[in-house]
Amino acid sequence: MASIKSFFITIFLASRLASSSPVMAVPHRRNANVVTATNETNTVEPSVPVFPRKASTDAPYSVNEEALRGAIHIPSTFEYGSGSKTPVVLVPGTAVSSDITWANGFAKLLGQTDYADPVWLNIPGDSLGDIQITAEYVAYAINYIAGVSKDKKLGVVSWSQGGINTQWAFKYWPSTVEVVTDLIALAADFNGTVLAPLICSPLTGFLCTPAIIQQENGSNLITALRSNGGDSAFVPTTTFYSDSDEIVQPQNGTSASAYLLDGRSVGVTNNQVQTVCGDKNMVVLHEGALYNALAWGLIQDALTHDGPGQVSRLDVASLCNQESAPGIDGLAVEAAVAVSASTNILESEDKTLEEPAVASYAL
Ligand SMILES: *[C@@H]1O[C@H](CO)[C@@H](O)[C@H](O)[C@H]1NC(C)=O
Ligand SMILES: *[C@@H]1O[C@H](CO)[C@@H](O)[C@H](O)[C@H]1NC(C)=O
Ligand SMILES: *[C@@H]1O[C@H](CO)[C@@H](O)[C@H](O)[C@H]1NC(C)=O
Ligand SMILES: *[C@@H]1O[C@H](CO)[C@@H](O)[C@H](O)[C@H]1NC(C)=O
């Protein structure tokens, strides 16, 4: 399968780079407390305190509020709920910052609309560390942005691991569910990926980080997430995924890792690009979800209607024929994400071959 082949090529290139760079060749115990703090100064206070918890049912944070708040990038154009726009929180995936993931892509397009007001998260350590910690940043950002936006409900757009982070936040910080109208999850791996174990093998362990091992299919984290209805949506949810994804597999039909159930009847649409476009040979890579025209159509549709995005409202034939969403240089996004991901994985000092323990609040 071509996608598996390109995955191996990526690993091959990564290991070539590794052998010529001063990275740790031997996995070592990670130090969970080492996080590079981002330091945005977001001085606006939310309408109600969202830290140390917004609701008594919320899980405790282990990260301090300054760091949680400092990871939220709020563009200077942000309206703080004063206009008619819906705030949108963009959540990145493993190994890539939001600046690279979103700034020249869907954040740019959302910022040009009259209905969406995007902010994004730059997770310390580029989401390579413990997913449970990364989810704290997402939970805090959702409640903080609602709190500084006149308690307007907001949308969340995630890529890859960002879907897990957000679903974990919804599950263990139930106050976040109250302020979110939509999750649009691009190329999510809610059931992990069968390709992650290839990175976290003894031979390739110098590439394995907590978040990568937690995204192995059947990991303790994935099992905990999916238990007790975590495999169902908490808010109206639109998924977009591709069976030619070279990072997340399986990504086909109802057993796709991105596929979410709707046990709470909140509204879910699962949109596999090959199925929607009626072209089973269509190739859309993992990064392709960051500029795909159909993905953009679904984001727009979800944010401008009640409930999840519906392809029945879209000009599918036209969207399926476009290389990229209008206004995005897809190839540039693709290249920037790929280069940044391999560099960040190699340079991460947070390497481990042992999955972090599942937090007691999730047991
Ligand atoms: C944090 O502050 C330093 C020094 O002011 C600055 O160089 C750096 O870009 C800041 N980092 C972030 C993520 O804002
Ligand atoms: C993960 O997927 C691989 C490949 O399909 C399979 O062999 C393995 O048993 C799976 N692991 C778990 C824990 O289910
Ligand atoms: C996905 O499933 C469809 C329908 O069962 C099948 O035709 C297609 O070959 C599958 N694609 C992959 C990549 O497995
Ligand atoms: C999720 O992954 C696990 C472990 O590989 C597998 O046993 C299970 O069937 C998958 N679930 C779905 C809904 O595909």
CSV table of C-alpha atoms and ligand atoms in Angstrom, one decimal:
chain,number,residue,atom,x,y,z
A,1,MET,CA,0.0,0.0,0.0
A,2,ALA,CA,1.4,3.4,-1.1
A,3,SER,CA,0.6,5.1,2.2
A,4,ILE,CA,2.5,2.6,4.3
A,5,LYS,CA,5.4,3.0,1.9
A,6,SER,CA,5.5,6.7,2.3
A,7,PHE,CA,5.3,6.2,6.1
A,8,PHE,CA,8.4,4.1,5.9
A,9,ILE,CA,10.2,6.6,3.8
A,10,THR,CA,9.4,9.3,6.4
A,11,ILE,CA,10.8,7.1,9.1
A,12,PHE,CA,13.9,6.3,7.0
A,13,LEU,CA,14.5,10.0,6.4
A,14,ALA,CA,13.9,10.7,10.1
A,15,SER,CA,16.4,8.1,11.2
A,16,ARG,CA,19.0,9.4,8.6
A,17,LEU,CA,18.6,12.8,10.1
A,18,ALA,CA,18.8,11.4,13.6
A,19,SER,CA,22.1,9.6,12.9
A,20,SER,CA,23.7,13.0,11.9
A,21,SER,CA,22.3,15.0,14.7
A,22,PRO,CA,23.0,15.1,18.4
A,23,VAL,CA,19.7,13.5,19.6
A,24,MET,CA,19.6,10.9,22.3
A,25,ALA,CA,20.0,7.6,20.7
A,26,VAL,CA,18.9,5.7,23.8
A,27,PRO,CA,15.4,6.1,25.2
A,28,HIS,CA,15.5,7.5,28.7
A,29,ARG,CA,12.8,8.0,31.4
A,30,ARG,CA,10.9,11.1,30.6
A,31,ASN,CA,10.6,13.9,33.1
A,32,ALA,CA,6.9,14.7,33.2
A,33,ASN,CA,7.6,18.2,34.7
A,34,VAL,CA,9.8,19.4,31.8
A,35,VAL,CA,7.5,21.6,29.7
A,36,THR,CA,8.8,24.6,27.8
A,37,ALA,CA,6.4,27.3,28.8
A,38,THR,CA,4.9,29.4,26.1
A,39,ASN,CA,4.3,32.9,27.4
A,40,GLU,CA,1.5,34.9,25.6
A,41,THR,CA,0.3,37.6,27.9
A,42,ASN,CA,-3.5,37.2,27.8
A,43,THR,CA,-4.5,39.7,30.5
A,44,VAL,CA,-8.2,39.7,29.9
A,45,GLU,CA,-10.0,38.0,32.8
A,46,PRO,CA,-12.8,35.5,32.1
A,47,SER,CA,-16.3,36.4,33.3
A,48,VAL,CA,-16.1,33.6,35.9
A,49,PRO,CA,-12.9,32.0,37.2
A,50,VAL,CA,-12.1,28.9,35.1
A,51,PHE,CA,-9.1,27.9,37.3
A,52,PRO,CA,-8.5,25.9,39.4
A,53,ARG,CA,-11.8,24.5,38.0
A,54,LYS,CA,-14.9,25.9,36.5
A,55,ALA,CA,-17.3,23.2,37.7
A,56,SER,CA,-17.0,20.8,40.6
A,57,THR,CA,-17.2,17.9,38.2
A,58,ASP,CA,-14.1,19.0,36.3
A,59,ALA,CA,-10.8,17.2,36.6
A,60,PRO,CA,-8.0,19.0,38.4
A,61,TYR,CA,-5.3,20.8,36.4
A,62,SER,CA,-1.7,19.8,37.0
A,63,VAL,CA,-0.3,22.7,34.9
A,64,ASN,CA,-0.4,26.2,36.4
A,65,GLU,CA,-2.8,28.8,35.1
A,66,GLU,CA,-0.1,31.1,33.7
A,67,ALA,CA,1.2,28.3,31.5
A,68,LEU,CA,-2.3,27.2,30.4
A,69,ARG,CA,-3.3,30.8,29.5
A,70,GLY,CA,0.1,31.5,27.9
A,71,ALA,CA,-0.4,28.8,25.3
A,72,ILE,CA,-3.4,30.5,23.8
A,73,HIS,CA,-2.5,32.7,20.8
A,74,ILE,CA,-5.2,35.4,20.4
A,75,PRO,CA,-4.7,37.5,17.3
A,76,SER,CA,-4.9,41.3,17.7
A,77,THR,CA,-8.1,41.3,15.6
A,78,PHE,CA,-10.0,39.1,18.1
A,79,GLU,CA,-13.4,40.6,19.0
A,80,TYR,CA,-13.8,39.1,22.5
A,81,GLY,CA,-17.5,38.4,21.8
A,82,SER,CA,-18.3,42.0,20.9
A,83,GLY,CA,-19.5,41.3,17.4
A,84,SER,CA,-21.5,38.5,15.8
A,85,LYS,CA,-18.6,36.2,15.1
A,86,THR,CA,-18.3,32.7,16.8
A,87,PRO,CA,-14.9,32.3,18.5
A,88,VAL,CA,-13.1,29.2,17.2
A,89,VAL,CA,-10.3,27.4,19.0
A,90,LEU,CA,-7.9,25.6,16.7
A,91,VAL,CA,-6.1,22.6,18.3
A,92,PRO,CA,-2.9,21.3,16.6
A,93,GLY,CA,-1.7,17.7,16.3
A,94,THR,CA,1.4,15.8,17.3
A,95,ALA,CA,4.8,17.4,16.7
A,96,VAL,CA,3.7,20.6,14.9
A,97,SER,CA,2.9,24.0,16.3
A,98,SER,CA,-0.3,25.8,15.5
A,99,ASP,CA,1.7,28.5,13.8
A,100,ILE,CA,2.7,26.0,11.2
A,101,THR,CA,-0.5,24.0,11.3
A,102,TRP,CA,-3.1,26.7,11.1
A,103,ALA,CA,-1.7,30.2,10.5
A,104,ASN,CA,-1.3,29.9,6.8
A,105,GLY,CA,-4.2,27.5,6.4
A,106,PHE,CA,-7.6,27.4,8.0
A,107,ALA,CA,-6.9,30.1,10.6
A,108,LYS,CA,-6.2,32.5,7.8
A,109,LEU,CA,-9.4,31.5,6.0
A,110,LEU,CA,-11.5,31.7,9.1
A,111,GLY,CA,-10.0,35.1,10.0
A,112,GLN,CA,-11.3,36.4,6.6
A,113,THR,CA,-14.9,35.3,7.2
A,114,ASP,CA,-17.7,37.4,8.9
A,115,TYR,CA,-18.8,34.5,11.1
A,116,ALA,CA,-15.6,33.1,12.8
A,117,ASP,CA,-13.1,34.6,15.1
A,118,PRO,CA,-10.1,32.2,15.3
A,119,VAL,CA,-7.6,31.7,18.1
A,120,TRP,CA,-5.1,28.9,18.4
A,121,LEU,CA,-3.1,26.9,20.8
A,122,ASN,CA,0.7,26.5,20.9
A,123,ILE,CA,1.2,23.5,23.1
A,124,PRO,CA,4.6,23.4,24.9
A,125,GLY,CA,6.7,20.6,23.5
A,126,ASP,CA,4.5,20.6,20.3
A,127,SER,CA,2.0,18.0,21.7
A,128,LEU,CA,4.7,15.3,21.9
A,129,GLY,CA,4.3,15.0,25.7
A,130,ASP,CA,1.6,13.2,27.8
A,131,ILE,CA,-1.7,13.7,26.0
A,132,GLN,CA,-3.4,14.1,29.3
A,133,ILE,CA,-1.4,17.3,29.9
A,134,THR,CA,-2.0,18.5,26.4
A,135,ALA,CA,-5.7,18.0,27.0
A,136,GLU,CA,-5.5,20.4,30.0
A,137,TYR,CA,-4.4,23.2,27.7
A,138,VAL,CA,-7.4,22.4,25.5
A,139,ALA,CA,-9.9,22.3,28.4
A,140,TYR,CA,-8.5,25.6,29.8
A,141,ALA,CA,-8.5,27.3,26.4
A,142,ILE,CA,-12.1,26.4,25.8
A,143,ASN,CA,-13.4,27.8,29.1
A,144,TYR,CA,-11.1,30.8,29.0
A,145,ILE,CA,-12.1,31.8,25.4
A,146,ALA,CA,-15.8,31.4,26.2
A,147,GLY,CA,-15.2,33.4,29.4
A,148,VAL,CA,-13.5,36.4,27.7
A,149,SER,CA,-16.1,36.3,24.8
A,150,LYS,CA,-19.2,37.3,26.7
A,151,ASP,CA,-19.9,33.6,27.3
A,152,LYS,CA,-20.5,33.0,23.7
A,153,LYS,CA,-20.5,29.4,22.6
A,154,LEU,CA,-17.5,28.5,20.5
A,155,GLY,CA,-16.3,26.1,17.8
A,156,VAL,CA,-13.3,23.8,18.0
A,157,VAL,CA,-11.4,22.7,14.9
A,158,SER,CA,-8.8,20.0,15.6
A,159,TRP,CA,-6.2,18.1,13.6
A,160,SER,CA,-4.9,14.6,14.2
A,161,GLN,CA,-4.1,14.2,18.0
A,162,GLY,CA,-6.0,17.4,18.6
A,163,GLY,CA,-9.1,15.3,18.3
A,164,ILE,CA,-8.1,13.1,21.1
A,165,ASN,CA,-7.0,16.1,23.2
A,166,THR,CA,-10.4,17.8,22.7
A,167,GLN,CA,-12.5,14.6,23.3
A,168,TRP,CA,-10.5,14.0,26.5
A,169,ALA,CA,-11.1,17.6,27.6
A,170,PHE,CA,-14.9,17.2,27.0
A,171,LYS,CA,-15.0,13.9,28.9
A,172,TYR,CA,-13.1,14.9,32.0
A,173,TRP,CA,-13.9,18.7,32.0
A,174,PRO,CA,-17.6,18.5,31.5
A,175,SER,CA,-17.9,22.3,31.9
A,176,THR,CA,-16.3,22.7,28.5
A,177,VAL,CA,-19.1,20.8,26.8
A,178,GLU,CA,-21.6,23.5,27.8
A,179,VAL,CA,-19.8,26.2,25.9
A,180,VAL,CA,-19.0,24.4,22.6
A,181,THR,CA,-21.4,24.4,19.6
A,182,ASP,CA,-19.2,22.2,17.3
A,183,LEU,CA,-16.2,20.1,17.1
A,184,ILE,CA,-14.8,19.7,13.6
A,185,ALA,CA,-12.1,16.9,13.9
A,186,LEU,CA,-9.8,16.6,10.9
A,187,ALA,CA,-7.9,13.4,10.5
A,188,ALA,CA,-8.5,12.4,14.1
A,189,ASP,CA,-7.2,9.2,15.6
A,190,PHE,CA,-9.8,8.6,18.3
A,191,ASN,CA,-8.9,4.9,18.2
A,192,GLY,CA,-5.2,5.5,17.9
A,193,THR,CA,-3.2,4.3,14.9
A,194,VAL,CA,-1.8,0.8,14.1
A,195,LEU,CA,1.3,2.6,12.7
A,196,ALA,CA,2.4,4.1,16.0
A,197,PRO,CA,3.9,0.8,17.3
A,198,LEU,CA,6.3,1.0,14.3
A,199,ILE,CA,7.8,4.2,15.8
A,200,CYS,CA,7.8,2.9,19.4
A,201,SER,CA,9.7,-0.3,18.7
A,202,PRO,CA,13.0,-0.9,20.4
A,203,LEU,CA,14.9,-0.2,17.2
A,204,THR,CA,13.1,3.1,16.5
A,205,GLY,CA,12.6,4.1,20.1
A,206,PHE,CA,14.7,7.2,19.8
A,207,LEU,CA,11.7,8.6,17.9
A,208,CYS,CA,9.1,7.5,20.5
A,209,THR,CA,7.5,10.2,22.8
A,210,PRO,CA,4.7,9.9,25.3
A,211,ALA,CA,2.1,11.2,22.9
A,212,ILE,CA,3.2,8.8,20.2
A,213,ILE,CA,3.1,5.7,22.4
A,214,GLN,CA,-0.3,6.9,23.7
A,215,GLN,CA,-1.6,6.9,20.1
A,216,GLU,CA,-0.8,3.3,19.6
A,217,ASN,CA,-3.9,1.3,18.9
A,218,GLY,CA,-5.1,-0.3,22.1
A,219,SER,CA,-3.0,2.0,24.4
A,220,ASN,CA,-4.2,2.5,27.9
A,221,LEU,CA,-5.0,6.1,27.1
A,222,ILE,CA,-7.1,5.2,24.1
A,223,THR,CA,-8.9,2.5,26.0
A,224,ALA,CA,-9.6,5.0,28.9
A,225,LEU,CA,-10.8,7.7,26.4
A,226,ARG,CA,-13.2,5.3,24.6
A,227,SER,CA,-14.7,3.8,27.8
A,228,ASN,CA,-18.0,4.9,29.2
A,229,GLY,CA,-19.2,6.6,26.0
A,230,GLY,CA,-15.9,8.4,25.1
A,231,ASP,CA,-16.3,6.8,21.6
A,232,SER,CA,-19.4,9.0,21.2
A,233,ALA,CA,-19.5,12.7,20.5
A,234,PHE,CA,-20.1,15.1,23.4
A,235,VAL,CA,-21.0,18.1,21.2
A,236,PRO,CA,-22.2,18.2,17.6
A,237,THR,CA,-19.2,16.7,15.8
A,238,THR,CA,-18.1,16.7,12.2
A,239,THR,CA,-15.3,14.3,11.3
A,240,PHE,CA,-13.2,14.5,8.1
A,241,TYR,CA,-10.8,11.6,7.3
A,242,SER,CA,-9.1,9.8,4.4
A,243,ASP,CA,-8.3,6.1,4.0
A,244,SER,CA,-5.1,7.1,2.3
A,245,ASP,CA,-3.9,8.7,5.5
A,246,GLU,CA,-0.2,7.7,5.9
A,247,ILE,CA,-0.1,8.3,9.7
A,248,VAL,CA,-3.5,7.2,11.0
A,249,GLN,CA,-4.8,3.7,10.1
A,250,PRO,CA,-7.3,2.2,9.8
A,251,GLN,CA,-9.1,5.2,8.4
A,252,ASN,CA,-11.8,3.5,6.3
A,253,GLY,CA,-15.5,3.3,6.9
A,254,THR,CA,-17.1,2.7,10.3
A,255,SER,CA,-13.9,1.2,11.7
A,256,ALA,CA,-11.9,4.3,10.9
A,257,SER,CA,-10.0,5.7,13.8
A,258,ALA,CA,-11.7,9.1,13.2
A,259,TYR,CA,-15.2,7.6,13.3
A,260,LEU,CA,-17.3,8.7,16.2
A,261,LEU,CA,-20.6,7.3,17.5
A,262,ASP,CA,-23.5,9.4,18.6
A,263,GLY,CA,-24.7,7.8,21.8
A,264,ARG,CA,-25.8,11.1,23.2
A,265,SER,CA,-27.7,12.1,20.1
A,266,VAL,CA,-25.9,15.4,19.9
A,267,GLY,CA,-25.4,15.1,16.1
A,268,VAL,CA,-22.4,13.5,14.3
A,269,THR,CA,-21.5,13.3,10.7
A,270,ASN,CA,-18.5,11.1,9.7
A,271,ASN,CA,-17.1,12.2,6.4
A,272,GLN,CA,-14.6,10.1,4.6
A,273,VAL,CA,-13.3,12.0,1.6
A,274,GLN,CA,-13.3,9.0,-0.7
A,275,THR,CA,-16.9,8.1,0.1
A,276,VAL,CA,-18.2,11.7,-0.1
A,277,CYS,CA,-16.3,12.3,-3.4
A,278,GLY,CA,-17.3,8.9,-4.8
A,279,ASP,CA,-13.7,8.1,-5.7
A,280,LYS,CA,-12.2,5.3,-3.8
A,281,ASN,CA,-8.7,5.9,-5.2
A,282,MET,CA,-8.6,9.5,-4.1
A,283,VAL,CA,-5.3,10.3,-2.3
A,284,VAL,CA,-5.6,12.7,0.6
A,285,LEU,CA,-2.7,12.5,3.1
A,286,HIS,CA,-2.8,13.2,6.8
A,287,GLU,CA,-1.6,16.8,6.3
A,288,GLY,CA,-4.0,17.1,3.4
A,289,ALA,CA,-6.8,17.5,5.9
A,290,LEU,CA,-5.3,20.9,6.7
A,291,TYR,CA,-6.0,22.4,3.3
A,292,ASN,CA,-8.5,20.1,1.6
A,293,ALA,CA,-11.4,22.0,0.0
A,294,LEU,CA,-14.1,19.5,1.2
A,295,ALA,CA,-12.7,19.8,4.8
A,296,TRP,CA,-13.0,23.6,4.5
A,297,GLY,CA,-16.5,23.2,3.1
A,298,LEU,CA,-17.5,21.1,6.2
A,299,ILE,CA,-15.8,23.6,8.6
A,300,GLN,CA,-17.8,26.5,7.1
A,301,ASP,CA,-21.0,24.5,7.0
A,302,ALA,CA,-20.7,23.3,10.6
A,303,LEU,CA,-19.9,26.8,12.0
A,304,THR,CA,-22.8,28.4,10.1
A,305,HIS,CA,-25.5,25.9,10.9
A,306,ASP,CA,-26.9,24.2,14.0
A,307,GLY,CA,-25.6,20.7,14.4
A,308,PRO,CA,-22.7,19.1,12.5
A,309,GLY,CA,-21.6,19.9,9.0
A,310,GLN,CA,-23.7,18.2,6.2
A,311,VAL,CA,-22.3,17.4,2.8
A,312,SER,CA,-25.9,17.5,1.5
A,313,ARG,CA,-25.6,21.3,1.8
A,314,LEU,CA,-22.3,21.5,-0.1
A,315,ASP,CA,-21.4,21.6,-3.7
A,316,VAL,CA,-19.5,18.3,-3.3
A,317,ALA,CA,-18.6,17.9,-7.0
A,318,SER,CA,-16.8,21.2,-7.1
A,319,LEU,CA,-15.1,20.8,-3.7
A,320,CYS,CA,-13.9,17.3,-4.6
A,321,ASN,CA,-12.2,18.7,-7.7
A,322,GLN,CA,-10.1,21.3,-6.0
A,323,GLU,CA,-6.5,20.7,-5.1
A,324,SER,CA,-6.7,23.0,-2.0
A,325,ALA,CA,-9.2,25.2,-0.4
A,326,PRO,CA,-9.2,28.6,-2.2
A,327,GLY,CA,-6.6,30.9,-0.6
A,328,ILE,CA,-4.4,28.1,0.8
A,329,ASP,CA,-1.1,27.0,-0.7
A,330,GLY,CA,-1.6,23.3,0.0
A,331,LEU,CA,1.9,22.2,-1.1
A,332,ALA,CA,3.5,24.9,1.2
A,333,VAL,CA,1.4,23.7,4.2
A,334,GLU,CA,2.2,20.1,3.4
A,335,ALA,CA,5.9,20.7,3.2
A,336,ALA,CA,6.1,23.0,6.3
A,337,VAL,CA,4.1,20.5,8.4
A,338,ALA,CA,6.3,17.5,7.3
A,339,VAL,CA,9.6,19.2,7.9
A,340,SER,CA,8.5,20.7,11.2
A,341,ALA,CA,7.1,17.3,12.5
A,342,SER,CA,10.3,15.3,11.8
A,343,THR,CA,12.5,18.0,13.2
A,344,ASN,CA,10.4,18.4,16.4
A,345,ILE,CA,10.2,14.6,16.9
A,346,LEU,CA,14.0,14.3,16.6
A,347,GLU,CA,14.7,17.2,18.8
A,348,SER,CA,12.2,16.3,21.5
A,349,GLU,CA,14.0,15.4,24.8
A,350,ASP,CA,10.8,13.8,26.0
A,351,LYS,CA,11.5,10.3,24.7
A,352,THR,CA,10.2,7.1,26.3
A,353,LEU,CA,9.2,3.5,25.5
A,354,GLU,CA,6.8,3.4,28.4
A,355,GLU,CA,3.3,4.7,28.3
A,356,PRO,CA,2.6,7.4,30.9
A,357,ALA,CA,0.1,6.2,33.6
A,358,VAL,CA,-3.5,7.1,33.1
A,359,ALA,CA,-4.5,9.9,35.5
A,360,SER,CA,-6.5,8.8,38.6
A,361,TYR,CA,-9.4,11.1,37.6
A,362,ALA,CA,-9.8,8.9,34.4
A,363,LEU,CA,-9.7,5.5,36.1
B,1,LIG,C1,8.4,34.2,25.3
B,1,LIG,O1,9.1,35.4,25.6
B,1,LIG,C2,10.3,35.5,25.0
B,1,LIG,C3,11.1,36.7,25.6
B,1,LIG,O2,10.2,37.8,25.7
B,1,LIG,C4,10.1,35.6,23.5
B,1,LIG,O3,11.3,35.7,22.8
B,1,LIG,C5,9.4,34.4,23.0
B,1,LIG,O4,9.1,34.5,21.7
B,1,LIG,C6,8.1,34.2,23.8
B,1,LIG,N1,7.5,32.9,23.5
B,1,LIG,C7,6.2,32.8,23.1
B,1,LIG,C8,5.7,31.5,22.7
B,1,LIG,O5,5.4,33.8,23.0
B,2,LIG,C1,-2.7,-3.0,16.9
B,2,LIG,O1,-2.9,-3.2,15.5
B,2,LIG,C2,-2.0,-4.3,15.1
B,2,LIG,C3,-2.2,-4.3,13.5
B,2,LIG,O2,-3.5,-4.4,13.2
B,2,LIG,C4,-2.4,-5.6,15.7
B,2,LIG,O3,-1.6,-6.6,15.3
B,2,LIG,C5,-2.3,-5.4,17.2
B,2,LIG,O4,-2.8,-6.6,17.9
B,2,LIG,C6,-3.1,-4.2,17.7
B,2,LIG,N1,-2.9,-3.9,19.1
B,2,LIG,C7,-3.8,-4.0,20.0
B,2,LIG,C8,-3.4,-3.7,21.4
B,2,LIG,O5,-5.0,-4.2,19.7
B,3,LIG,C1,-12.2,1.0,2.2
B,3,LIG,O1,-13.4,0.3,2.1
B,3,LIG,C2,-14.0,0.2,0.8
B,3,LIG,C3,-15.4,-0.4,0.9
B,3,LIG,O2,-15.4,-1.5,1.7
B,3,LIG,C4,-13.1,-0.6,-0.1
B,3,LIG,O3,-13.6,-0.6,-1.4
B,3,LIG,C5,-11.7,0.1,-0.1
B,3,LIG,O4,-10.8,-0.6,-0.9
B,3,LIG,C6,-11.2,0.3,1.3
B,3,LIG,N1,-10.0,1.1,1.2
B,3,LIG,C7,-8.8,0.8,1.9
B,3,LIG,C8,-7.7,1.7,1.8
B,3,LIG,O5,-8.8,-0.2,2.6
B,4,LIG,C1,-10.1,0.2,18.1
B,4,LIG,O1,-8.9,-0.4,18.2
B,4,LIG,C2,-8.8,-1.6,19.0
B,4,LIG,C3,-7.4,-2.0,19.2
B,4,LIG,O2,-6.7,-2.1,18.0
B,4,LIG,C4,-9.6,-2.6,18.2
B,4,LIG,O3,-9.7,-3.8,18.9
B,4,LIG,C5,-11.1,-2.1,18.0
B,4,LIG,O4,-11.8,-3.0,17.2
B,4,LIG,C6,-11.1,-0.8,17.4
B,4,LIG,N1,-12.4,-0.2,17.4
B,4,LIG,C7,-13.1,0.1,16.4
B,4,LIG,C8,-14.5,0.7,16.6
B,4,LIG,O5,-12.7,0.0,15.2
